[in-house]
Amino acid sequence: MIKFVLMVNRQGQTRLSRYYQPVALRRRAALEADVVRGCLYRKKDQCSFVEYKDFKLVYRHYASLYIVVGITESENELSVYELVHNFVEVLDKYFSRVSELDIMFNMDKVHLILDEMIQNGHVVETSRTRILAPLSALDTLALS
Amino acid sequence: MPAVSKGDGMRGLAVFISDIRNCKSKEAEIKRINKELANIRSKFKGDKALDGYSKKKYVCKLLFIFLLGHDIDFGHMEAVNLLSSNKYTEKQIGYLFISVLVNSNSDLIRLINNGIKNDLASRNPTFMNLALHCIANVGSREMAEAFAADIPRILVAGDTMDSVKQSAALCLLRLNRTSPDLVPMGEWTARVVHLLNDQHLGVVTAATSLITTLAQKSPDDFKTSVSLAIARLSRIVTSASIDLQDYTYYFVAAPWLSVKLLRLLQCYPPPEDGALRGRLTECLETILNKAQEPPKSKKVQHSNAKNAVLFEAISLIIHHDSEPTLLVRACNQLGQFLQHRETNLRYLALESMCTLASSEFSHEAVKTHIETVINALKTERDVSVRQRAVDLLYAMCDRSNAKQIVAEMLSYLETADYSIREEIVLKVAILAEKYAVDYTWYVDTILNLIRMAGDYVSEEVWYRVIQIVINRDDVQGYAAKTVFEALQAPACHENLVKVGGYILGEFGNLIAGDSRSSPLVQFKLLHSKFHLCSVPTRALLLSAYIKFINLFPEVKGAIQEVLRSDSQLRNADVELQQRAVEYLRLSCIASTDILATVLEEMPPFPERESSILAKLKRKKGPGNLPNIEEVRQEREKERSLNGTAEHKDSSDTASKTSLYPSADLLGPAAPPPSTGASLLVDVFSDSLPAAAHTPLDMSPATASGDNFSRFICKNNGVLYENQLLQIGLKSEYRQNLGRIYVFFGNKTSTQFLNFTSTLNVHTKPADPTIDAGAQVQQILNIECLSDFTDAPVLDIQFRYGGTLQNFGVKLPVMLNKFFQPTEMVSQDFFQRWKQLGAPQQEVQKIFKAKHAMDTEVTKAKIIGFGTALLDGVDPNPTNFVGAGVIHTKSTQVGCLLRLEPNTQAQMYRLTLRTSRETVSQRLSDLLSEQF
């Protein structure tokens, strides 16, 4: 299963974090710093899967943002790797060219999107239109 | 899609976030945050009731602050209030705050449950979804209790919206994990499995996750899911015609769902039904075929999604391990990936092939890729990929390629990343041992390991090489010669000095014939390293020297001179000083015979699982939490446990290894100096010849179980010993009374605190602290009230470092301790023997001799047992006859015994007659263990 999803910028600042297994706050900061250090300094030709303690990290790099997902052994690395891309494409569609700022200023919406895709550490929805359905409904409501 | 503006309506939030972004320093950021926290706190505390919008805004700010890594200790109540809002956005923020910040034991759960209940009842699918997400994310016991009944119903109800079904499935999964007792699946099982047939692929995706988890727990209940999963998979994979709409990702049909279905199938063996099996095989073949087809898109997303499915299919093929053709195809496919330009694919291929190597069908096929893998080891730029290559080489190793693989790993070791060196060392050591046809190769390999990566050679590795050399006499001479040569190097690793010292100490004589490695040369060579070594190694070298004195009397003078020097005799280190003093003394006063016995060659080690293998397993062992400390503690715990266990199964070698206390082969912890001391004290005691001939009795055994029975015929000695504590006993008995002096020795360098040792009867308490290296005494007074079988148990508890130690030790108080010997002449004996002729008064036992049948030893044991040994009673002089009276407070029980050895058959017959059946039985049990 998926243990956590992190969005971190190049400076190592967390822009979004979602944990699917409880981690104490004081340990979160250390974990995030550690995880980011593990991924940030990797070169392009290095593999996107990093063994970290007793689990694995799958990371992807988009402009100024890194998305890092912690997964257990039972998860398929490549499918998580593409899940990250799917997530980014959904964000891109909603925010029309998503940027780090969009994510900072619309934390609630990003969470909503993530919650539609991953629940309790498992993939629940992968169809872009369906992921965005609740948000679209919301926005039409707000406009009317 | 509507244009989304910054902050979307929450201006205050946007301003705050901008402020934070503009902060030039961490201090400024913290200042701004504290200001905001104060502001929010005052708003929440203020008299004016806040409207929903403000609450939402402030809760959102708190969430943002939390994200920045600050603890949030208020606002929970406001978040809970938001749950009852009618506005979706307010509700959503409330739920978000709760699922991110509220842990499952919060006292707010009841209020939250209330909000959830209302939303679940609302029949508004978006509200229901929020509520279900919340249960799935928090999943506390109280929530489970409140909603366990509703959720399965929502999941399978015909009129539930698809999106709600998805959330309900994940919700149920969570509750099943946290409180399985509350969600009995029984009645829902069939309908949940049926969700695999749902039209909606999102529902199928969620249901597959749920079913996979449930099937792992109780596979039998979900067996029916296999056929449905295969049907579903087949429809996705093989029929190109159906339109999966949005579930097609870069021309790959429902990749995530396919992966999940393949994962679900890995919970089960291959289907028995032929048609079903055929259909699955067809699916797997199609997936393998697709990998060979030209890609439908040049985008990397296309190939990644396709390969995600492919790797999962290969996992399933490996899991089934039943179709040789598929296995070989899988292997060939992975072989292609080994040379792919994508690092990710090379990594996954190496990883996957590792499991493939263990299948008998594909092991040979995997082996054909050896050159590619070796090449990967040399050229890959990513350490994690190289690590996989090492793993794969390890997995594909067998007798045919062991030499090549070991050689490649050794050469890689020189440039390997520091982080993986230790593991490589362990792997090389294991392979070298496992596939050694000729052990000279093994010895060379290990010495190479020490030479190239001495720092990463753990104790287990060099212990093991010594164990093997000691157990195989065909390699001892070669080992001695090789270490001797290796030690010639001007700078050698300390581990080499250890191995060298040990091996030359044992087998130096095998190469002493050559004048270039004469005893004196060997000694000088070892001693030239002495001053550069750490204390444990020096201690080991001193032991090697004393062994030299035995092997080569001609160097005695030179060695005594070294031992006598001030730097040894007055060494600041107690261990070294003690060894120097004792060894010097031993070499001066003991005769050559005694020396030869005391310093005899090590006996072979019992065969058991290699300690290195155990270590490798430990290294790979699963931990659960991303917490370094806990994992480390866990490891240490395991290690100490392991140490004790090893001690146990090799107690028969303990006497001799104690010559090398700090470098004990049997476990990482060093036995205490006192072990060495007691050894030598015993050697010099009056019973010297006897003690010397039975070396086993000279030093305390390390297993407590053995020790108990050892006390049947004696009263003093070491009762218990582990790495921390040694318990010695001195006891004396008189009629029905006894007194035991218990000595608790702290073997560590740390104080034990809160020390208690309590008997299940009344005792005087022992001193609550035991200083490092110190000993405290406890006196137990014992009275035997009536005859008994069970020994009292001493409960010992103390704090060592931070951890509480607790264990029980059986005190050796047995019935025979209350014997008073009775001398009598032949006539009296037989008269009483006849009086005790009733069948229940006699117990007879015939058993095989466990020790050598030595008359003197047997006599000593019978006397030690407590009876008088009556000479000239039995007409057959080889038989032993004894008599005594057991004193208890209430009665006295007279006992007669007769032991008839049969040296030819190596058997004994023991007959006991007493006036009480239970006493006869117990005494027979106790005594028959002794021969």
PDB file of C-alpha atoms in Angstrom, chain B residues 103-278:
ATOM      1  CA  ASN B 103      -5.453  10.818  15.795  1.00  0.00           C
ATOM      2  CA  SER B 104      -7.606   7.856  16.495  1.00  0.00           C
ATOM      3  CA  ASN B 105      -7.623   8.181  20.269  1.00  0.00           C
ATOM      4  CA  SER B 106      -8.843  11.752  20.415  1.00  0.00           C
ATOM      5  CA  ASP B 107     -11.650  12.514  22.818  1.00  0.00           C
ATOM      6  CA  LEU B 108     -13.419  14.359  20.038  1.00  0.00           C
ATOM      7  CA  ILE B 109     -14.246  11.139  18.257  1.00  0.00           C
ATOM      8  CA  ARG B 110     -17.748  11.031  19.637  1.00  0.00           C
ATOM      9  CA  LEU B 111     -18.532  14.480  18.257  1.00  0.00           C
ATOM     10  CA  ILE B 112     -16.941  13.601  14.948  1.00  0.00           C
ATOM     11  CA  ASN B 113     -18.965  10.418  14.830  1.00  0.00           C
ATOM     12  CA  ASN B 114     -22.064  12.491  15.211  1.00  0.00           C
ATOM     13  CA  GLY B 115     -21.167  14.596  12.184  1.00  0.00           C
ATOM     14  CA  ILE B 116     -20.366  11.482  10.187  1.00  0.00           C
ATOM     15  CA  LYS B 117     -23.638   9.869  11.160  1.00  0.00           C
ATOM     16  CA  ASN B 118     -25.598  12.849   9.903  1.00  0.00           C
ATOM     17  CA  ASP B 119     -23.727  12.931   6.635  1.00  0.00           C
ATOM     18  CA  LEU B 120     -24.105   9.210   6.047  1.00  0.00           C
ATOM     19  CA  ALA B 121     -27.825   9.588   6.595  1.00  0.00           C
ATOM     20  CA  SER B 122     -28.048  12.613   4.327  1.00  0.00           C
ATOM     21  CA  ARG B 123     -28.266  10.572   1.119  1.00  0.00           C
ATOM     22  CA  ASN B 124     -26.230  13.329  -0.485  1.00  0.00           C
ATOM     23  CA  PRO B 125     -23.471  11.386  -2.229  1.00  0.00           C
ATOM     24  CA  THR B 126     -20.811  14.082  -1.904  1.00  0.00           C
ATOM     25  CA  PHE B 127     -21.474  14.428   1.827  1.00  0.00           C
ATOM     26  CA  MET B 128     -21.496  10.670   2.234  1.00  0.00           C
ATOM     27  CA  ASN B 129     -18.176  10.479   0.453  1.00  0.00           C
ATOM     28  CA  LEU B 130     -16.575  12.992   2.766  1.00  0.00           C
ATOM     29  CA  ALA B 131     -17.838  11.092   5.788  1.00  0.00           C
ATOM     30  CA  LEU B 132     -16.590   7.770   4.416  1.00  0.00           C
ATOM     31  CA  HIS B 133     -13.162   9.224   3.554  1.00  0.00           C
ATOM     32  CA  CYS B 134     -12.927  10.377   7.117  1.00  0.00           C
ATOM     33  CA  ILE B 135     -13.681   6.937   8.544  1.00  0.00           C
ATOM     34  CA  ALA B 136     -11.218   5.377   6.123  1.00  0.00           C
ATOM     35  CA  ASN B 137      -8.490   7.784   7.158  1.00  0.00           C
ATOM     36  CA  VAL B 138      -9.017   7.967  10.923  1.00  0.00           C
ATOM     37  CA  GLY B 139     -10.420   4.489  11.399  1.00  0.00           C
ATOM     38  CA  SER B 140     -10.486   4.491  15.187  1.00  0.00           C
ATOM     39  CA  ARG B 141     -12.023   1.808  17.319  1.00  0.00           C
ATOM     40  CA  GLU B 142     -14.898   4.034  18.342  1.00  0.00           C
ATOM     41  CA  MET B 143     -15.659   4.809  14.717  1.00  0.00           C
ATOM     42  CA  ALA B 144     -15.581   1.143  13.895  1.00  0.00           C
ATOM     43  CA  GLU B 145     -18.027   0.449  16.689  1.00  0.00           C
ATOM     44  CA  ALA B 146     -20.349   3.166  15.484  1.00  0.00           C
ATOM     45  CA  PHE B 147     -20.359   2.381  11.771  1.00  0.00           C
ATOM     46  CA  ALA B 148     -19.260  -1.204  11.305  1.00  0.00           C
ATOM     47  CA  ALA B 149     -22.839  -2.226  10.681  1.00  0.00           C
ATOM     48  CA  ASP B 150     -23.669   0.513   8.166  1.00  0.00           C
ATOM     49  CA  ILE B 151     -20.738   0.366   5.824  1.00  0.00           C
ATOM     50  CA  PRO B 152     -21.110  -3.097   4.318  1.00  0.00           C
ATOM     51  CA  ARG B 153     -24.752  -2.266   3.745  1.00  0.00           C
ATOM     52  CA  ILE B 154     -23.895   0.943   1.922  1.00  0.00           C
ATOM     53  CA  LEU B 155     -21.299  -0.929  -0.109  1.00  0.00           C
ATOM     54  CA  VAL B 156     -23.606  -3.592  -1.484  1.00  0.00           C
ATOM     55  CA  ALA B 157     -26.907  -1.690  -1.615  1.00  0.00           C
ATOM     56  CA  GLY B 158     -28.306  -1.542  -5.138  1.00  0.00           C
ATOM     57  CA  ASP B 159     -29.112   2.139  -5.061  1.00  0.00           C
ATOM     58  CA  THR B 160     -25.746   3.391  -3.786  1.00  0.00           C
ATOM     59  CA  MET B 161     -23.933   5.748  -6.127  1.00  0.00           C
ATOM     60  CA  ASP B 162     -20.723   4.417  -7.644  1.00  0.00           C
ATOM     61  CA  SER B 163     -18.447   6.972  -6.010  1.00  0.00           C
ATOM     62  CA  VAL B 164     -19.967   6.196  -2.616  1.00  0.00           C
ATOM     63  CA  LYS B 165     -19.403   2.490  -3.215  1.00  0.00           C
ATOM     64  CA  GLN B 166     -15.745   3.168  -3.892  1.00  0.00           C
ATOM     65  CA  SER B 167     -15.328   5.082  -0.664  1.00  0.00           C
ATOM     66  CA  ALA B 168     -17.309   2.481   1.266  1.00  0.00           C
ATOM     67  CA  ALA B 169     -15.030  -0.286  -0.034  1.00  0.00           C
ATOM     68  CA  LEU B 170     -11.900   1.477   1.184  1.00  0.00           C
ATOM     69  CA  CYS B 171     -13.630   2.341   4.413  1.00  0.00           C
ATOM     70  CA  LEU B 172     -14.448  -1.285   5.046  1.00  0.00           C
ATOM     71  CA  LEU B 173     -10.865  -2.210   4.254  1.00  0.00           C
ATOM     72  CA  ARG B 174      -9.676   0.172   6.926  1.00  0.00           C
ATOM     73  CA  LEU B 175     -12.102  -1.072   9.551  1.00  0.00           C
ATOM     74  CA  ASN B 176     -11.230  -4.625   8.736  1.00  0.00           C
ATOM     75  CA  ARG B 177      -7.603  -3.829   9.354  1.00  0.00           C
ATOM     76  CA  THR B 178      -8.057  -1.924  12.581  1.00  0.00           C
ATOM     77  CA  SER B 179     -10.986  -3.750  14.168  1.00  0.00           C
ATOM     78  CA  PRO B 180     -11.523  -7.034  12.358  1.00  0.00           C
ATOM     79  CA  ASP B 181     -13.680  -8.362  15.164  1.00  0.00           C
ATOM     80  CA  LEU B 182     -16.298  -5.703  14.489  1.00  0.00           C
ATOM     81  CA  VAL B 183     -16.755  -6.356  10.789  1.00  0.00           C
ATOM     82  CA  PRO B 184     -17.568 -10.022  10.371  1.00  0.00           C
ATOM     83  CA  MET B 185     -17.626 -10.507   6.639  1.00  0.00           C
ATOM     84  CA  GLY B 186     -19.652 -13.712   6.518  1.00  0.00           C
ATOM     85  CA  GLU B 187     -22.933 -12.547   5.056  1.00  0.00           C
ATOM     86  CA  TRP B 188     -21.400  -9.855   2.843  1.00  0.00           C
ATOM     87  CA  THR B 189     -18.659 -11.957   1.293  1.00  0.00           C
ATOM     88  CA  ALA B 190     -20.500 -13.122  -1.793  1.00  0.00           C
ATOM     89  CA  ARG B 191     -21.860  -9.693  -2.598  1.00  0.00           C
ATOM     90  CA  VAL B 192     -18.495  -8.010  -2.085  1.00  0.00           C
ATOM     91  CA  VAL B 193     -16.849 -10.518  -4.424  1.00  0.00           C
ATOM     92  CA  HIS B 194     -19.592  -9.806  -6.918  1.00  0.00           C
ATOM     93  CA  LEU B 195     -18.453  -6.175  -7.086  1.00  0.00           C
ATOM     94  CA  LEU B 196     -15.685  -7.423  -9.374  1.00  0.00           C
ATOM     95  CA  ASN B 197     -18.420  -7.671 -11.987  1.00  0.00           C
ATOM     96  CA  ASP B 198     -19.528  -4.081 -11.519  1.00  0.00           C
ATOM     97  CA  GLN B 199     -19.892  -2.095 -14.702  1.00  0.00           C
ATOM     98  CA  HIS B 200     -17.994   0.752 -13.249  1.00  0.00           C
ATOM     99  CA  LEU B 201     -14.223   0.275 -13.330  1.00  0.00           C
ATOM    100  CA  GLY B 202     -13.684   2.689 -10.415  1.00  0.00           C
ATOM    101  CA  VAL B 203     -15.835   0.444  -8.236  1.00  0.00           C
ATOM    102  CA  VAL B 204     -13.962  -2.615  -9.454  1.00  0.00           C
ATOM    103  CA  THR B 205     -10.647  -0.916  -8.619  1.00  0.00           C
ATOM    104  CA  ALA B 206     -11.740  -0.124  -5.072  1.00  0.00           C
ATOM    105  CA  ALA B 207     -13.309  -3.554  -4.614  1.00  0.00           C
ATOM    106  CA  THR B 208     -10.152  -5.308  -5.805  1.00  0.00           C
ATOM    107  CA  SER B 209      -8.114  -3.533  -3.129  1.00  0.00           C
ATOM    108  CA  LEU B 210     -10.623  -4.593  -0.520  1.00  0.00           C
ATOM    109  CA  ILE B 211     -10.857  -8.191  -1.678  1.00  0.00           C
ATOM    110  CA  THR B 212      -7.083  -8.549  -1.946  1.00  0.00           C
ATOM    111  CA  THR B 213      -6.657  -7.501   1.665  1.00  0.00           C
ATOM    112  CA  LEU B 214      -9.470  -9.741   2.860  1.00  0.00           C
ATOM    113  CA  ALA B 215      -8.253 -12.668   0.789  1.00  0.00           C
ATOM    114  CA  GLN B 216      -4.815 -12.422   2.343  1.00  0.00           C
ATOM    115  CA  LYS B 217      -6.457 -12.915   5.706  1.00  0.00           C
ATOM    116  CA  SER B 218      -8.945 -15.624   4.875  1.00  0.00           C
ATOM    117  CA  PRO B 219      -8.254 -16.985   1.410  1.00  0.00           C
ATOM    118  CA  ASP B 220     -10.894 -19.696   1.607  1.00  0.00           C
ATOM    119  CA  ASP B 221     -13.742 -17.244   2.013  1.00  0.00           C
ATOM    120  CA  PHE B 222     -12.814 -15.347  -1.112  1.00  0.00           C
ATOM    121  CA  LYS B 223     -11.873 -18.227  -3.399  1.00  0.00           C
ATOM    122  CA  THR B 224     -14.725 -17.345  -5.728  1.00  0.00           C
ATOM    123  CA  SER B 225     -12.995 -14.063  -6.545  1.00  0.00           C
ATOM    124  CA  VAL B 226     -10.401 -15.940  -8.622  1.00  0.00           C
ATOM    125  CA  SER B 227     -12.712 -16.767 -11.499  1.00  0.00           C
ATOM    126  CA  LEU B 228     -14.262 -13.295 -11.502  1.00  0.00           C
ATOM    127  CA  ALA B 229     -10.851 -11.636 -11.429  1.00  0.00           C
ATOM    128  CA  ILE B 230      -9.633 -13.753 -14.333  1.00  0.00           C
ATOM    129  CA  ALA B 231     -12.764 -12.963 -16.315  1.00  0.00           C
ATOM    130  CA  ARG B 232     -12.358  -9.282 -15.671  1.00  0.00           C
ATOM    131  CA  LEU B 233      -8.673  -9.298 -16.499  1.00  0.00           C
ATOM    132  CA  SER B 234      -9.311 -11.221 -19.670  1.00  0.00           C
ATOM    133  CA  ARG B 235     -11.894  -8.676 -20.799  1.00  0.00           C
ATOM    134  CA  ILE B 236      -9.459  -5.819 -20.188  1.00  0.00           C
ATOM    135  CA  VAL B 237      -6.380  -7.454 -21.662  1.00  0.00           C
ATOM    136  CA  THR B 238      -7.560  -9.523 -24.600  1.00  0.00           C
ATOM    137  CA  SER B 239     -10.504  -7.747 -26.148  1.00  0.00           C
ATOM    138  CA  ALA B 240      -9.229  -4.745 -27.988  1.00  0.00           C
ATOM    139  CA  SER B 241     -12.713  -3.696 -28.953  1.00  0.00           C
ATOM    140  CA  ILE B 242     -14.247  -2.477 -25.707  1.00  0.00           C
ATOM    141  CA  ASP B 243     -13.983   1.153 -25.007  1.00  0.00           C
ATOM    142  CA  LEU B 244     -12.772   1.775 -21.495  1.00  0.00           C
ATOM    143  CA  GLN B 245     -13.065   5.502 -22.042  1.00  0.00           C
ATOM    144  CA  ASP B 246     -11.224   7.381 -19.395  1.00  0.00           C
ATOM    145  CA  TYR B 247      -9.749   4.263 -17.874  1.00  0.00           C
ATOM    146  CA  THR B 248      -7.406   3.915 -20.785  1.00  0.00           C
ATOM    147  CA  TYR B 249      -4.159   5.588 -19.957  1.00  0.00           C
ATOM    148  CA  TYR B 250      -1.885   6.401 -22.891  1.00  0.00           C
ATOM    149  CA  PHE B 251      -3.365   3.549 -24.961  1.00  0.00           C
ATOM    150  CA  VAL B 252      -3.041   1.052 -22.137  1.00  0.00           C
ATOM    151  CA  ALA B 253      -6.349  -0.363 -20.956  1.00  0.00           C
ATOM    152  CA  ALA B 254      -6.936   0.196 -17.233  1.00  0.00           C
ATOM    153  CA  PRO B 255      -3.342  -0.367 -16.165  1.00  0.00           C
ATOM    154  CA  TRP B 256      -3.914   0.174 -12.443  1.00  0.00           C
ATOM    155  CA  LEU B 257      -6.875  -2.136 -12.326  1.00  0.00           C
ATOM    156  CA  SER B 258      -4.975  -4.809 -14.253  1.00  0.00           C
ATOM    157  CA  VAL B 259      -2.116  -4.574 -11.779  1.00  0.00           C
ATOM    158  CA  LYS B 260      -4.521  -4.915  -8.896  1.00  0.00           C
ATOM    159  CA  LEU B 261      -6.284  -7.920 -10.388  1.00  0.00           C
ATOM    160  CA  LEU B 262      -2.956  -9.619 -11.027  1.00  0.00           C
ATOM    161  CA  ARG B 263      -2.009  -8.864  -7.448  1.00  0.00           C
ATOM    162  CA  LEU B 264      -5.252 -10.367  -6.172  1.00  0.00           C
ATOM    163  CA  LEU B 265      -4.549 -13.555  -8.127  1.00  0.00           C
ATOM    164  CA  GLN B 266      -1.217 -13.808  -6.311  1.00  0.00           C
ATOM    165  CA  CYS B 267      -3.131 -14.597  -3.141  1.00  0.00           C
ATOM    166  CA  TYR B 268      -4.040 -17.956  -4.655  1.00  0.00           C
ATOM    167  CA  PRO B 269      -2.386 -20.963  -6.279  1.00  0.00           C
ATOM    168  CA  PRO B 270      -2.987 -21.530  -9.997  1.00  0.00           C
ATOM    169  CA  PRO B 271      -6.660 -22.361 -10.605  1.00  0.00           C
ATOM    170  CA  GLU B 272      -7.392 -26.066 -10.733  1.00  0.00           C
ATOM    171  CA  ASP B 273     -10.184 -25.725 -13.256  1.00  0.00           C
ATOM    172  CA  GLY B 274      -8.646 -26.344 -16.670  1.00  0.00           C
ATOM    173  CA  ALA B 275     -10.708 -23.815 -18.612  1.00  0.00           C
ATOM    174  CA  LEU B 276     -10.064 -21.098 -16.091  1.00  0.00           C
ATOM    175  CA  ARG B 277      -6.418 -21.890 -16.067  1.00  0.00           C
ATOM    176  CA  GLY B 278      -6.326 -21.751 -19.838  1.00  0.00           C
TER     177      GLY B 278
END
